[in-house]
Amino acid sequence: MSVHRSPFERLREKFDESELRCPECGYVDTEGGWRVTTSGGRVQYQFVCPSCSAVETREVRLE
């Protein structure tokens, strides 16, 4: 694995390390993580709770 990761990869890793508790039901997903998608000037991070299927989305806009 490369030591030089993009800022977007580092942000996803931060979410994976600290943001895995579902805000809806409180379930902590120790096996999962955030999905990352990009489209144009946006990078979207999404966490889907395996317990209640709630979706949490964070978005970074590139200008």
PDB file of N, CA and C in Angstrom:
ATOM      1  N   MET A   1       0.843  -1.182   0.000  1.00  0.00           N
ATOM      2  CA  MET A   1       0.000   0.000   0.000  1.00  0.00           C
ATOM      3  C   MET A   1       0.887   1.244   0.000  1.00  0.00           C
ATOM      4  N   SER A   2       0.510   2.225  -0.769  1.00  0.00           N
ATOM      5  CA  SER A   2       1.286   3.448  -0.900  1.00  0.00           C
ATOM      6  C   SER A   2       1.123   4.328   0.336  1.00  0.00           C
ATOM      7  N   VAL A   3       2.207   4.957   0.725  1.00  0.00           N
ATOM      8  CA  VAL A   3       2.179   5.893   1.843  1.00  0.00           C
ATOM      9  C   VAL A   3       1.518   7.197   1.409  1.00  0.00           C
ATOM     10  N   HIS A   4       1.600   7.502   0.132  1.00  0.00           N
ATOM     11  CA  HIS A   4       1.067   8.752  -0.405  1.00  0.00           C
ATOM     12  C   HIS A   4      -0.363   8.530  -0.899  1.00  0.00           C
ATOM     13  N   ARG A   5      -1.324   8.833  -0.034  1.00  0.00           N
ATOM     14  CA  ARG A   5      -2.735   8.687  -0.388  1.00  0.00           C
ATOM     15  C   ARG A   5      -3.309  10.066  -0.702  1.00  0.00           C
ATOM     16  N   SER A   6      -4.351  10.065  -1.504  1.00  0.00           N
ATOM     17  CA  SER A   6      -4.980  11.339  -1.841  1.00  0.00           C
ATOM     18  C   SER A   6      -5.709  11.890  -0.617  1.00  0.00           C
ATOM     19  N   PRO A   7      -5.998  13.182  -0.626  1.00  0.00           N
ATOM     20  CA  PRO A   7      -6.769  13.765   0.484  1.00  0.00           C
ATOM     21  C   PRO A   7      -8.137  13.089   0.641  1.00  0.00           C
ATOM     22  N   PHE A   8      -8.736  12.657  -0.463  1.00  0.00           N
ATOM     23  CA  PHE A   8     -10.050  12.018  -0.399  1.00  0.00           C
ATOM     24  C   PHE A   8      -9.972  10.637   0.248  1.00  0.00           C
ATOM     25  N   GLU A   9      -8.894   9.908  -0.031  1.00  0.00           N
ATOM     26  CA  GLU A   9      -8.694   8.609   0.616  1.00  0.00           C
ATOM     27  C   GLU A   9      -8.466   8.786   2.112  1.00  0.00           C
ATOM     28  N   ARG A  10      -7.689   9.810   2.483  1.00  0.00           N
ATOM     29  CA  ARG A  10      -7.436  10.061   3.905  1.00  0.00           C
ATOM     30  C   ARG A  10      -8.723  10.458   4.628  1.00  0.00           C
ATOM     31  N   LEU A  11      -9.594  11.234   3.987  1.00  0.00           N
ATOM     32  CA  LEU A  11     -10.860  11.619   4.598  1.00  0.00           C
ATOM     33  C   LEU A  11     -11.754  10.392   4.776  1.00  0.00           C
ATOM     34  N   ARG A  12     -11.822   9.508   3.786  1.00  0.00           N
ATOM     35  CA  ARG A  12     -12.613   8.284   3.917  1.00  0.00           C
ATOM     36  C   ARG A  12     -12.083   7.442   5.070  1.00  0.00           C
ATOM     37  N   GLU A  13     -10.754   7.351   5.193  1.00  0.00           N
ATOM     38  CA  GLU A  13     -10.159   6.598   6.299  1.00  0.00           C
ATOM     39  C   GLU A  13     -10.545   7.202   7.645  1.00  0.00           C
ATOM     40  N   LYS A  14     -10.597   8.535   7.717  1.00  0.00           N
ATOM     41  CA  LYS A  14     -11.018   9.201   8.956  1.00  0.00           C
ATOM     42  C   LYS A  14     -12.451   8.811   9.285  1.00  0.00           C
ATOM     43  N   PHE A  15     -13.340   8.843   8.291  1.00  0.00           N
ATOM     44  CA  PHE A  15     -14.726   8.434   8.521  1.00  0.00           C
ATOM     45  C   PHE A  15     -14.779   6.977   8.970  1.00  0.00           C
ATOM     46  N   ASP A  16     -14.011   6.105   8.301  1.00  0.00           N
ATOM     47  CA  ASP A  16     -14.007   4.684   8.645  1.00  0.00           C
ATOM     48  C   ASP A  16     -13.537   4.447  10.079  1.00  0.00           C
ATOM     49  N   GLU A  17     -12.625   5.277  10.565  1.00  0.00           N
ATOM     50  CA  GLU A  17     -12.095   5.105  11.911  1.00  0.00           C
ATOM     51  C   GLU A  17     -13.008   5.670  12.989  1.00  0.00           C
ATOM     52  N   SER A  18     -13.776   6.708  12.679  1.00  0.00           N
ATOM     53  CA  SER A  18     -14.493   7.400  13.748  1.00  0.00           C
ATOM     54  C   SER A  18     -15.988   7.601  13.526  1.00  0.00           C
ATOM     55  N   GLU A  19     -16.495   7.329  12.357  1.00  0.00           N
ATOM     56  CA  GLU A  19     -17.881   7.671  12.050  1.00  0.00           C
ATOM     57  C   GLU A  19     -18.696   6.451  11.631  1.00  0.00           C
ATOM     58  N   LEU A  20     -18.614   5.353  12.367  1.00  0.00           N
ATOM     59  CA  LEU A  20     -19.317   4.139  11.969  1.00  0.00           C
ATOM     60  C   LEU A  20     -20.522   3.843  12.860  1.00  0.00           C
ATOM     61  N   ARG A  21     -20.972   4.828  13.646  1.00  0.00           N
ATOM     62  CA  ARG A  21     -22.172   4.675  14.467  1.00  0.00           C
ATOM     63  C   ARG A  21     -23.357   5.273  13.719  1.00  0.00           C
ATOM     64  N   CYS A  22     -24.401   4.481  13.573  1.00  0.00           N
ATOM     65  CA  CYS A  22     -25.601   4.951  12.875  1.00  0.00           C
ATOM     66  C   CYS A  22     -26.290   6.026  13.707  1.00  0.00           C
ATOM     67  N   PRO A  23     -26.562   7.195  13.115  1.00  0.00           N
ATOM     68  CA  PRO A  23     -27.240   8.257  13.862  1.00  0.00           C
ATOM     69  C   PRO A  23     -28.716   7.946  14.117  1.00  0.00           C
ATOM     70  N   GLU A  24     -29.284   7.005  13.378  1.00  0.00           N
ATOM     71  CA  GLU A  24     -30.701   6.656  13.534  1.00  0.00           C
ATOM     72  C   GLU A  24     -30.931   5.638  14.651  1.00  0.00           C
ATOM     73  N   CYS A  25     -30.185   4.521  14.619  1.00  0.00           N
ATOM     74  CA  CYS A  25     -30.459   3.440  15.575  1.00  0.00           C
ATOM     75  C   CYS A  25     -29.326   3.205  16.572  1.00  0.00           C
ATOM     76  N   GLY A  26     -28.155   3.832  16.337  1.00  0.00           N
ATOM     77  CA  GLY A  26     -27.032   3.696  17.251  1.00  0.00           C
ATOM     78  C   GLY A  26     -26.143   2.490  16.997  1.00  0.00           C
ATOM     79  N   TYR A  27     -26.465   1.691  15.991  1.00  0.00           N
ATOM     80  CA  TYR A  27     -25.665   0.510  15.677  1.00  0.00           C
ATOM     81  C   TYR A  27     -24.250   0.922  15.270  1.00  0.00           C
ATOM     82  N   VAL A  28     -23.239   0.214  15.776  1.00  0.00           N
ATOM     83  CA  VAL A  28     -21.852   0.475  15.395  1.00  0.00           C
ATOM     84  C   VAL A  28     -21.417  -0.622  14.432  1.00  0.00           C
ATOM     85  N   ASP A  29     -21.092  -0.234  13.221  1.00  0.00           N
ATOM     86  CA  ASP A  29     -20.714  -1.175  12.171  1.00  0.00           C
ATOM     87  C   ASP A  29     -19.199  -1.337  12.161  1.00  0.00           C
ATOM     88  N   THR A  30     -18.696  -2.341  12.865  1.00  0.00           N
ATOM     89  CA  THR A  30     -17.258  -2.552  12.943  1.00  0.00           C
ATOM     90  C   THR A  30     -16.696  -3.233  11.704  1.00  0.00           C
ATOM     91  N   GLU A  31     -17.550  -3.779  10.865  1.00  0.00           N
ATOM     92  CA  GLU A  31     -17.109  -4.493   9.664  1.00  0.00           C
ATOM     93  C   GLU A  31     -17.203  -3.641   8.395  1.00  0.00           C
ATOM     94  N   GLY A  32     -17.972  -2.573   8.434  1.00  0.00           N
ATOM     95  CA  GLY A  32     -18.253  -1.805   7.226  1.00  0.00           C
ATOM     96  C   GLY A  32     -17.383  -0.582   7.068  1.00  0.00           C
ATOM     97  N   GLY A  33     -17.862   0.331   6.265  1.00  0.00           N
ATOM     98  CA  GLY A  33     -17.138   1.565   6.018  1.00  0.00           C
ATOM     99  C   GLY A  33     -17.931   2.476   5.105  1.00  0.00           C
ATOM    100  N   TRP A  34     -17.348   3.570   4.784  1.00  0.00           N
ATOM    101  CA  TRP A  34     -17.968   4.572   3.927  1.00  0.00           C
ATOM    102  C   TRP A  34     -17.652   4.269   2.468  1.00  0.00           C
ATOM    103  N   ARG A  35     -18.667   4.408   1.606  1.00  0.00           N
ATOM    104  CA  ARG A  35     -18.460   4.286   0.158  1.00  0.00           C
ATOM    105  C   ARG A  35     -18.160   5.675  -0.391  1.00  0.00           C
ATOM    106  N   VAL A  36     -17.335   5.719  -1.413  1.00  0.00           N
ATOM    107  CA  VAL A  36     -16.964   6.996  -2.022  1.00  0.00           C
ATOM    108  C   VAL A  36     -17.351   6.966  -3.487  1.00  0.00           C
ATOM    109  N   THR A  37     -18.052   8.017  -3.934  1.00  0.00           N
ATOM    110  CA  THR A  37     -18.374   8.174  -5.347  1.00  0.00           C
ATOM    111  C   THR A  37     -18.031   9.599  -5.757  1.00  0.00           C
ATOM    112  N   THR A  38     -17.729   9.764  -7.031  1.00  0.00           N
ATOM    113  CA  THR A  38     -17.427  11.095  -7.549  1.00  0.00           C
ATOM    114  C   THR A  38     -18.257  11.357  -8.796  1.00  0.00           C
ATOM    115  N   SER A  39     -18.584  12.620  -8.976  1.00  0.00           N
ATOM    116  CA  SER A  39     -19.269  13.037 -10.203  1.00  0.00           C
ATOM    117  C   SER A  39     -18.975  14.513 -10.415  1.00  0.00           C
ATOM    118  N   GLY A  40     -18.248  14.784 -11.465  1.00  0.00           N
ATOM    119  CA  GLY A  40     -17.925  16.179 -11.756  1.00  0.00           C
ATOM    120  C   GLY A  40     -17.148  16.824 -10.632  1.00  0.00           C
ATOM    121  N   GLY A  41     -17.703  17.869 -10.069  1.00  0.00           N
ATOM    122  CA  GLY A  41     -17.044  18.622  -9.023  1.00  0.00           C
ATOM    123  C   GLY A  41     -17.431  18.206  -7.618  1.00  0.00           C
ATOM    124  N   ARG A  42     -17.913  16.985  -7.427  1.00  0.00           N
ATOM    125  CA  ARG A  42     -18.342  16.541  -6.099  1.00  0.00           C
ATOM    126  C   ARG A  42     -17.754  15.177  -5.751  1.00  0.00           C
ATOM    127  N   VAL A  43     -17.422  15.027  -4.487  1.00  0.00           N
ATOM    128  CA  VAL A  43     -17.016  13.727  -3.951  1.00  0.00           C
ATOM    129  C   VAL A  43     -18.002  13.434  -2.832  1.00  0.00           C
ATOM    130  N   GLN A  44     -18.665  12.294  -2.939  1.00  0.00           N
ATOM    131  CA  GLN A  44     -19.705  11.950  -1.971  1.00  0.00           C
ATOM    132  C   GLN A  44     -19.290  10.720  -1.175  1.00  0.00           C
ATOM    133  N   TYR A  45     -19.387  10.845   0.157  1.00  0.00           N
ATOM    134  CA  TYR A  45     -19.103   9.747   1.077  1.00  0.00           C
ATOM    135  C   TYR A  45     -20.446   9.294   1.641  1.00  0.00           C
ATOM    136  N   GLN A  46     -20.688   7.982   1.632  1.00  0.00           N
ATOM    137  CA  GLN A  46     -21.996   7.485   2.064  1.00  0.00           C
ATOM    138  C   GLN A  46     -21.826   6.265   2.962  1.00  0.00           C
ATOM    139  N   PHE A  47     -22.560   6.287   4.082  1.00  0.00           N
ATOM    140  CA  PHE A  47     -22.572   5.175   5.024  1.00  0.00           C
ATOM    141  C   PHE A  47     -23.992   4.639   5.079  1.00  0.00           C
ATOM    142  N   VAL A  48     -24.162   3.338   4.832  1.00  0.00           N
ATOM    143  CA  VAL A  48     -25.468   2.690   4.898  1.00  0.00           C
ATOM    144  C   VAL A  48     -25.448   1.740   6.089  1.00  0.00           C
ATOM    145  N   CYS A  49     -26.347   1.949   7.035  1.00  0.00           N
ATOM    146  CA  CYS A  49     -26.394   1.122   8.236  1.00  0.00           C
ATOM    147  C   CYS A  49     -26.907  -0.278   7.881  1.00  0.00           C
ATOM    148  N   PRO A  50     -26.160  -1.322   8.232  1.00  0.00           N
ATOM    149  CA  PRO A  50     -26.618  -2.678   7.932  1.00  0.00           C
ATOM    150  C   PRO A  50     -27.760  -3.134   8.834  1.00  0.00           C
ATOM    151  N   SER A  51     -28.010  -2.406   9.904  1.00  0.00           N
ATOM    152  CA  SER A  51     -29.066  -2.788  10.832  1.00  0.00           C
ATOM    153  C   SER A  51     -30.429  -2.211  10.432  1.00  0.00           C
ATOM    154  N   CYS A  52     -30.469  -0.902  10.156  1.00  0.00           N
ATOM    155  CA  CYS A  52     -31.761  -0.263   9.867  1.00  0.00           C
ATOM    156  C   CYS A  52     -31.841   0.343   8.469  1.00  0.00           C
ATOM    157  N   SER A  53     -30.765   0.255   7.688  1.00  0.00           N
ATOM    158  CA  SER A  53     -30.686   0.770   6.308  1.00  0.00           C
ATOM    159  C   SER A  53     -30.723   2.293   6.200  1.00  0.00           C
ATOM    160  N   ALA A  54     -30.514   2.995   7.310  1.00  0.00           N
ATOM    161  CA  ALA A  54     -30.426   4.460   7.246  1.00  0.00           C
ATOM    162  C   ALA A  54     -29.187   4.837   6.439  1.00  0.00           C
ATOM    163  N   VAL A  55     -29.275   5.943   5.725  1.00  0.00           N
ATOM    164  CA  VAL A  55     -28.175   6.398   4.888  1.00  0.00           C
ATOM    165  C   VAL A  55     -27.688   7.747   5.394  1.00  0.00           C
ATOM    166  N   GLU A  56     -26.388   7.852   5.634  1.00  0.00           N
ATOM    167  CA  GLU A  56     -25.779   9.121   5.998  1.00  0.00           C
ATOM    168  C   GLU A  56     -24.842   9.519   4.871  1.00  0.00           C
ATOM    169  N   THR A  57     -24.950  10.753   4.416  1.00  0.00           N
ATOM    170  CA  THR A  57     -24.153  11.222   3.283  1.00  0.00           C
ATOM    171  C   THR A  57     -23.385  12.479   3.666  1.00  0.00           C
ATOM    172  N   ARG A  58     -22.132  12.521   3.281  1.00  0.00           N
ATOM    173  CA  ARG A  58     -21.298  13.715   3.403  1.00  0.00           C
ATOM    174  C   ARG A  58     -20.794  14.030   2.009  1.00  0.00           C
ATOM    175  N   GLU A  59     -20.715  15.309   1.684  1.00  0.00           N
ATOM    176  CA  GLU A  59     -20.297  15.677   0.337  1.00  0.00           C
ATOM    177  C   GLU A  59     -19.239  16.765   0.377  1.00  0.00           C
ATOM    178  N   VAL A  60     -18.242  16.617  -0.484  1.00  0.00           N
ATOM    179  CA  VAL A  60     -17.195  17.621  -0.649  1.00  0.00           C
ATOM    180  C   VAL A  60     -17.338  18.158  -2.069  1.00  0.00           C
ATOM    181  N   ARG A  61     -17.451  19.478  -2.176  1.00  0.00           N
ATOM    182  CA  ARG A  61     -17.554  20.103  -3.493  1.00  0.00           C
ATOM    183  C   ARG A  61     -16.198  20.667  -3.900  1.00  0.00           C
ATOM    184  N   LEU A  62     -15.836  20.412  -5.123  1.00  0.00           N
ATOM    185  CA  LEU A  62     -14.574  20.903  -5.658  1.00  0.00           C
ATOM    186  C   LEU A  62     -14.856  22.119  -6.533  1.00  0.00           C
ATOM    187  N   GLU A  63     -14.127  23.156  -6.308  1.00  0.00           N
ATOM    188  CA  GLU A  63     -14.357  24.363  -7.112  1.00  0.00           C
ATOM    189  C   GLU A  63     -13.102  24.787  -7.809  1.00  0.00           C
TER     190      GLU A  63
END
